[in-house]
Short mmCIF file of C-alpha atoms and ligand atoms in Angstrom, two decimals:
data_model
loop_
_atom_site.label_atom_id
_atom_site.label_comp_id
_atom_site.label_asym_id
_atom_site.label_seq_id
_atom_site.Cartn_x
_atom_site.Cartn_y
_atom_site.Cartn_z
CA MET A 62 94.95 86.52 58.45
CA GLU A 63 91.58 86.21 60.14
CA GLU A 64 88.46 86.06 58.01
CA ALA A 65 85.80 88.58 58.89
CA GLY A 66 82.55 86.78 59.65
CA ALA A 67 80.06 85.83 62.32
CA GLY A 68 81.32 82.26 62.89
CA PRO A 69 84.77 82.85 64.42
CA ARG A 70 83.56 85.80 66.48
CA VAL A 71 80.91 83.75 68.26
CA GLU A 72 83.50 81.03 68.90
CA ARG A 73 85.96 83.50 70.47
CA MET A 74 83.31 84.90 72.75
CA SER A 75 82.40 81.47 74.06
CA GLU A 76 86.12 80.80 74.68
CA THR A 77 86.69 84.02 76.62
CA PRO A 78 88.22 82.81 79.89
CA THR A 79 86.62 84.09 83.05
CA HIS A 80 88.95 85.46 85.71
CA PRO A 81 88.98 83.45 88.97
CA LEU A 82 88.13 86.57 90.99
CA ASP A 83 85.22 87.62 88.82
CA GLY A 84 82.09 86.30 90.42
CA ALA A 85 83.99 84.21 92.96
CA ALA A 86 82.02 83.82 96.17
CA ASP A 87 85.10 84.38 98.29
CA PRO A 88 88.21 86.32 97.15
CA PHE A 89 90.06 85.00 100.21
CA GLU A 90 89.57 81.43 98.95
CA VAL A 91 91.17 82.49 95.63
CA ALA A 92 94.04 84.03 97.63
CA ARG A 93 94.53 80.76 99.53
CA THR A 94 94.68 78.90 96.19
CA ALA A 95 97.27 81.42 94.95
CA ALA A 96 99.31 80.95 98.14
CA ALA A 97 99.27 77.19 97.57
CA ASP A 98 100.46 77.81 93.97
CA ILE A 99 103.33 79.91 95.35
CA ALA A 100 104.28 77.26 97.91
CA ARG A 101 104.35 74.63 95.17
CA ALA A 102 106.18 76.78 92.59
CA THR A 103 108.81 78.14 95.00
CA GLY A 104 109.18 75.19 97.36
CA VAL A 105 108.75 77.67 100.22
CA ALA A 106 105.73 76.87 102.37
CA HIS A 107 105.72 80.01 104.52
CA HIS A 108 106.68 83.63 103.96
CA ASP A 109 107.17 86.14 106.77
CA ILE A 110 107.41 89.46 104.95
CA ALA A 111 105.96 90.59 101.63
CA LEU A 112 107.08 93.47 99.44
CA THR A 113 105.37 95.02 96.46
CA LEU A 114 108.02 96.76 94.41
CA GLY A 115 106.74 99.70 92.37
CA SER A 116 108.50 101.93 89.85
CA GLY A 117 112.10 102.48 90.85
CA TRP A 118 112.26 99.85 93.59
CA ALA A 119 112.88 96.64 91.61
CA LYS A 120 116.59 96.35 92.45
CA ALA A 121 115.78 95.90 96.13
CA ALA A 122 114.86 92.30 95.31
CA ASP A 123 118.53 91.59 94.51
CA LEU A 124 119.82 93.25 97.67
CA ILE A 125 117.63 91.95 100.46
CA GLY A 126 118.72 88.32 100.30
CA GLU A 127 119.20 85.19 98.22
CA THR A 128 116.51 84.56 95.61
CA THR A 129 115.48 80.92 95.98
CA ALA A 130 112.79 80.93 93.28
CA GLU A 131 111.32 83.27 90.69
CA VAL A 132 107.94 82.56 89.12
CA PRO A 133 106.07 84.49 86.40
CA ALA A 134 103.06 86.05 88.12
CA THR A 135 100.80 84.70 85.39
CA GLU A 136 101.43 81.17 86.72
CA ILE A 137 99.79 82.04 90.04
CA THR A 138 96.00 81.86 90.36
CA GLY A 139 94.33 85.24 89.99
CA PHE A 140 97.40 87.22 88.96
CA SER A 141 97.51 89.14 85.69
CA ALA A 142 100.40 90.24 83.51
CA SER A 143 101.55 93.75 84.37
CA ALA A 144 100.12 96.41 82.09
CA VAL A 145 102.93 98.88 82.68
CA VAL A 146 106.38 99.07 81.11
CA GLY A 147 108.83 99.17 83.99
CA HIS A 148 106.92 96.68 86.14
CA THR A 149 108.54 93.25 86.04
CA GLY A 150 105.68 90.78 86.44
CA SER A 151 107.35 88.12 88.56
CA ILE A 152 107.02 86.75 92.05
CA ARG A 153 110.14 85.83 93.97
CA SER A 154 110.87 83.99 97.15
CA ILE A 155 113.93 85.40 98.90
CA ALA A 156 115.79 83.94 101.86
CA LEU A 157 116.78 86.80 104.15
CA PRO A 158 120.02 86.73 106.17
CA SER A 159 117.84 86.61 109.31
CA GLY A 160 116.47 83.23 108.25
CA LYS A 161 113.07 84.70 107.38
CA ASN A 162 111.51 84.37 103.93
CA ALA A 163 110.38 87.35 101.89
CA LEU A 164 107.84 87.24 99.09
CA VAL A 165 108.57 89.88 96.49
CA ILE A 166 105.72 90.86 94.24
CA GLY A 167 106.97 92.56 91.09
CA ALA A 168 103.55 92.59 89.47
CA ARG A 169 101.03 95.16 90.57
CA THR A 170 97.52 95.37 89.17
CA HIS A 171 96.49 99.00 89.11
CA TYR A 172 93.01 100.25 89.79
CA TYR A 173 93.05 102.22 86.54
CA GLU A 174 93.23 98.95 84.58
CA GLY A 175 89.52 98.74 85.29
CA HIS A 176 89.34 95.10 86.42
CA GLY A 177 87.97 95.97 89.82
CA VAL A 178 89.47 96.30 93.27
CA ARG A 179 89.52 92.54 93.99
CA ARG A 180 92.26 92.10 91.42
CA VAL A 181 94.10 95.18 92.74
CA VAL A 182 94.42 93.69 96.24
CA HIS A 183 94.75 90.01 95.28
CA SER A 184 98.55 90.12 95.68
CA VAL A 185 98.21 91.51 99.21
CA ARG A 186 95.63 88.88 100.21
CA THR A 187 97.82 86.20 98.67
CA ALA A 188 100.84 87.48 100.61
CA ALA A 189 98.82 87.27 103.81
CA ALA A 190 97.74 83.74 102.89
CA THR A 191 101.41 82.71 102.52
CA GLY A 192 101.84 83.71 106.16
CA ALA A 193 103.30 87.21 105.77
CA ARG A 194 102.59 89.48 108.75
CA THR A 195 104.43 92.51 107.37
CA MET A 196 103.50 94.19 104.07
CA ILE A 197 105.88 96.67 102.51
CA LEU A 198 104.20 98.67 99.76
CA THR A 199 106.39 100.80 97.51
CA ASN A 200 105.56 103.00 94.56
CA GLY A 201 106.76 105.77 92.31
CA ALA A 202 104.75 108.94 92.83
CA GLY A 203 104.53 112.68 92.41
CA GLY A 204 105.60 115.02 95.19
CA ILE A 205 103.69 118.06 96.40
CA LYS A 206 106.12 119.26 99.09
CA GLU A 207 108.41 121.79 97.43
CA THR A 208 111.40 120.65 99.48
CA TRP A 209 111.34 117.24 97.77
CA THR A 210 113.41 116.60 94.68
CA PRO A 211 112.96 113.78 92.15
CA GLY A 212 114.79 110.70 93.36
CA SER A 213 113.87 111.17 97.05
CA PRO A 214 112.36 108.25 98.95
CA VAL A 215 109.68 109.24 101.48
CA LEU A 216 107.67 107.34 104.07
CA ILE A 217 103.89 107.22 103.78
CA SER A 218 102.39 108.42 107.06
CA ASP A 219 98.72 108.18 106.06
CA HIS A 220 96.57 108.24 102.95
CA ILE A 221 93.60 109.89 101.30
CA ASN A 222 91.74 107.44 99.10
CA LEU A 223 90.22 109.35 96.20
CA THR A 224 89.13 106.27 94.25
CA ALA A 225 85.76 106.23 96.02
CA ASP A 226 86.22 102.47 96.19
CA SER A 227 87.22 99.93 98.85
CA PRO A 228 88.56 96.39 98.86
CA LEU A 229 86.21 95.61 101.74
CA GLU A 230 82.94 94.00 100.79
CA GLY A 231 79.80 94.24 102.85
CA ALA A 232 79.61 95.64 106.36
CA THR A 233 83.33 95.15 107.07
CA PHE A 234 84.25 98.05 109.31
CA ILE A 235 88.02 98.24 109.65
CA ASP A 236 89.85 100.79 111.78
CA LEU A 237 92.51 102.65 109.76
CA THR A 238 94.02 104.70 112.58
CA ASP A 239 97.77 104.10 112.33
CA LEU A 240 97.32 102.14 109.08
CA TYR A 241 100.92 102.97 108.19
CA SER A 242 102.71 101.54 111.20
CA ALA A 243 104.37 104.21 113.36
CA ARG A 244 106.69 101.49 114.64
CA LEU A 245 107.94 100.65 111.15
CA ARG A 246 108.27 104.31 110.20
CA GLU A 247 110.43 104.91 113.28
CA LEU A 248 112.49 101.85 112.40
CA ALA A 249 113.04 103.25 108.88
CA LYS A 250 114.02 106.66 110.26
CA GLY A 251 116.51 104.94 112.54
CA ILE A 252 118.23 103.67 109.40
CA ASP A 253 117.97 106.93 107.45
CA PRO A 254 117.24 109.92 109.72
CA SER A 255 116.85 112.14 106.63
CA LEU A 256 113.68 110.28 105.57
CA ASP A 257 110.71 112.63 105.39
CA GLU A 258 107.11 111.43 105.45
CA GLY A 259 103.84 112.51 103.91
CA VAL A 260 100.21 111.72 103.18
CA TYR A 261 99.72 109.63 100.04
CA THR A 262 96.75 110.58 97.89
CA GLN A 263 95.52 107.84 95.60
CA PHE A 264 93.91 109.11 92.42
CA ARG A 265 92.33 106.73 89.93
CA GLY A 266 94.60 107.71 87.02
CA PRO A 267 95.94 106.74 84.56
CA HIS A 268 96.10 110.39 83.59
CA TYR A 269 98.24 112.52 85.86
CA GLU A 270 96.46 115.23 87.85
CA THR A 271 95.71 118.68 86.60
CA PRO A 272 97.46 121.45 88.54
CA ALA A 273 94.06 122.28 90.09
CA GLU A 274 93.67 118.70 91.32
CA VAL A 275 97.15 118.83 92.83
CA GLN A 276 96.14 122.03 94.66
CA MET A 277 93.01 120.23 95.86
CA ALA A 278 95.09 117.32 97.17
CA LYS A 279 97.42 119.80 98.89
CA ALA A 280 94.50 121.67 100.49
CA MET A 281 93.13 118.36 101.77
CA GLY A 282 96.43 117.56 103.46
CA GLY A 283 98.06 115.41 100.77
CA HIS A 284 101.80 115.47 100.09
CA ILE A 285 102.21 112.63 97.59
CA VAL A 286 100.06 111.85 94.53
CA GLY A 287 99.90 108.38 93.04
CA MET A 288 97.75 105.70 91.48
CA SER A 289 98.23 102.72 93.82
CA THR A 290 98.94 101.64 97.41
CA ALA A 291 95.99 103.04 99.41
CA LEU A 292 93.55 100.27 98.40
CA GLU A 293 96.30 97.69 98.93
CA ALA A 294 97.10 99.07 102.38
CA ILE A 295 93.44 98.79 103.40
CA ALA A 296 93.39 95.13 102.32
CA ALA A 297 96.64 94.51 104.20
CA ARG A 298 95.14 95.95 107.38
CA GLU A 299 92.01 93.86 106.91
CA ALA A 300 94.31 90.82 106.70
CA GLY A 301 95.95 91.89 109.97
CA MET A 302 99.31 92.81 108.49
CA GLU A 303 101.60 95.59 109.68
CA VAL A 304 102.10 98.04 106.80
CA LEU A 305 105.12 100.06 105.75
CA GLY A 306 104.56 102.37 102.78
CA MET A 307 107.28 104.15 100.85
CA SER A 308 107.14 106.37 97.79
CA LEU A 309 109.94 107.26 95.44
CA ILE A 310 109.26 110.82 94.37
CA THR A 311 110.03 110.55 90.66
CA ASN A 312 108.55 113.91 89.75
CA LEU A 313 107.01 116.91 91.39
CA ALA A 314 103.24 116.88 90.93
CA ALA A 315 101.68 118.76 88.01
CA GLY A 316 101.83 122.52 88.51
CA ILE A 317 104.38 122.14 91.34
CA GLN A 318 106.79 121.14 88.61
CA THR A 319 106.31 123.56 85.70
CA THR A 320 107.48 121.19 82.96
CA PRO A 321 105.11 118.53 81.53
CA LEU A 322 105.07 115.07 83.16
CA SER A 323 106.22 112.15 81.02
CA HIS A 324 106.25 108.43 81.81
CA GLN A 325 109.73 108.21 80.25
CA GLU A 326 111.00 110.86 82.66
CA VAL A 327 109.40 109.05 85.57
CA LEU A 328 111.13 105.80 84.56
CA GLN A 329 114.48 107.58 84.19
CA ALA A 330 114.18 109.16 87.64
CA GLY A 331 113.45 105.68 88.96
CA ARG A 332 116.53 104.23 87.28
CA ASP A 333 118.73 107.04 88.61
CA ALA A 334 117.54 106.58 92.20
CA GLU A 335 117.16 102.80 92.11
CA GLY A 336 120.54 101.86 93.56
CA ALA A 337 120.29 104.14 96.58
CA ILE A 338 116.65 103.50 97.47
CA SER A 339 116.98 99.75 96.98
CA GLN A 340 119.92 99.71 99.36
CA LEU A 341 117.87 101.69 101.87
CA LEU A 342 114.97 99.27 101.57
CA ALA A 343 117.30 96.30 102.00
CA ARG A 344 118.65 97.82 105.22
CA ILE A 345 115.10 98.37 106.48
CA VAL A 346 114.14 94.77 105.71
CA ALA A 347 117.28 93.55 107.48
CA ALA A 348 116.20 95.47 110.59
CA LEU A 349 112.64 94.04 110.71
I1 LIG B 492 105.73 107.85 89.03
O1 LIG B 492 102.54 112.83 89.52
C1 LIG B 492 104.10 108.93 89.31
N1 LIG B 492 102.94 108.35 89.55
N2 LIG B 492 98.81 110.34 90.28
N3 LIG B 492 100.70 111.61 89.89
C2 LIG B 492 100.09 110.40 90.03
N4 LIG B 492 100.76 109.27 89.92
C3 LIG B 492 102.07 109.34 89.68
C4 LIG B 492 102.74 110.54 89.52
C5 LIG B 492 102.02 111.73 89.64
N5 LIG B 492 104.03 110.24 89.28
#
């Protein structure tokens, strides 16, 4: 039991650890430190491909190759424990059959956590600092297209960033034409010709949209609603990586689906689809 009183409270405040990205002069320097941590912890000096596995995609890590090391994300500089049930919180190095190394990030920091966009994109910048030239971003999301059913994987063709934020600092003008690589989308469709694609709309969350907001997203040209990925994709492009984005439609967006949205339902849809979409992702990675 803690005693109420001024003494201990002052002590705790002075002990509050500062996050390495808060106030750092250069977030890329922090990413290079994190990449060195990963090299040390995994024994793998260079990674070629990086994957962020969102809700429903975790099993892909077991299918794409041989896991050579798994490290809790909290042991890597700048990473935080995942705030969401259903997100695993580890970083794995996987040897692919092709001889390449994949870095699998099972810990995503969401924008809605409120720690700022530097922390949101730290995993992407770290992946780039490990040498990865390809960034595969996956997520669970809501679908606006009526032809989609929960459990369908879809390719992200473009995004609308409704966070009103950017990972770029200062006058860093980055071209986002073809942000989601047409080459990689074609490669994915070569493996599964039934794959549809759509425009991902990143909302801040963590609340789901109102039906009116879903109609707004639809009117603007959005097909997928989610709470991640767009800011990460921008950072990946800034780092010069080629980006593949995929969403697992776990639910139809609010108002498109007439029943209420629940996180439990979203997790269940992810579990039901996990085997099939993970296999698909493994086949895509094998073809890279
Ligand atoms: I899973 O319907 C999942 N994530 N914004 N809307 C938003 N994010 C989501 C949704 C959804 N489903």
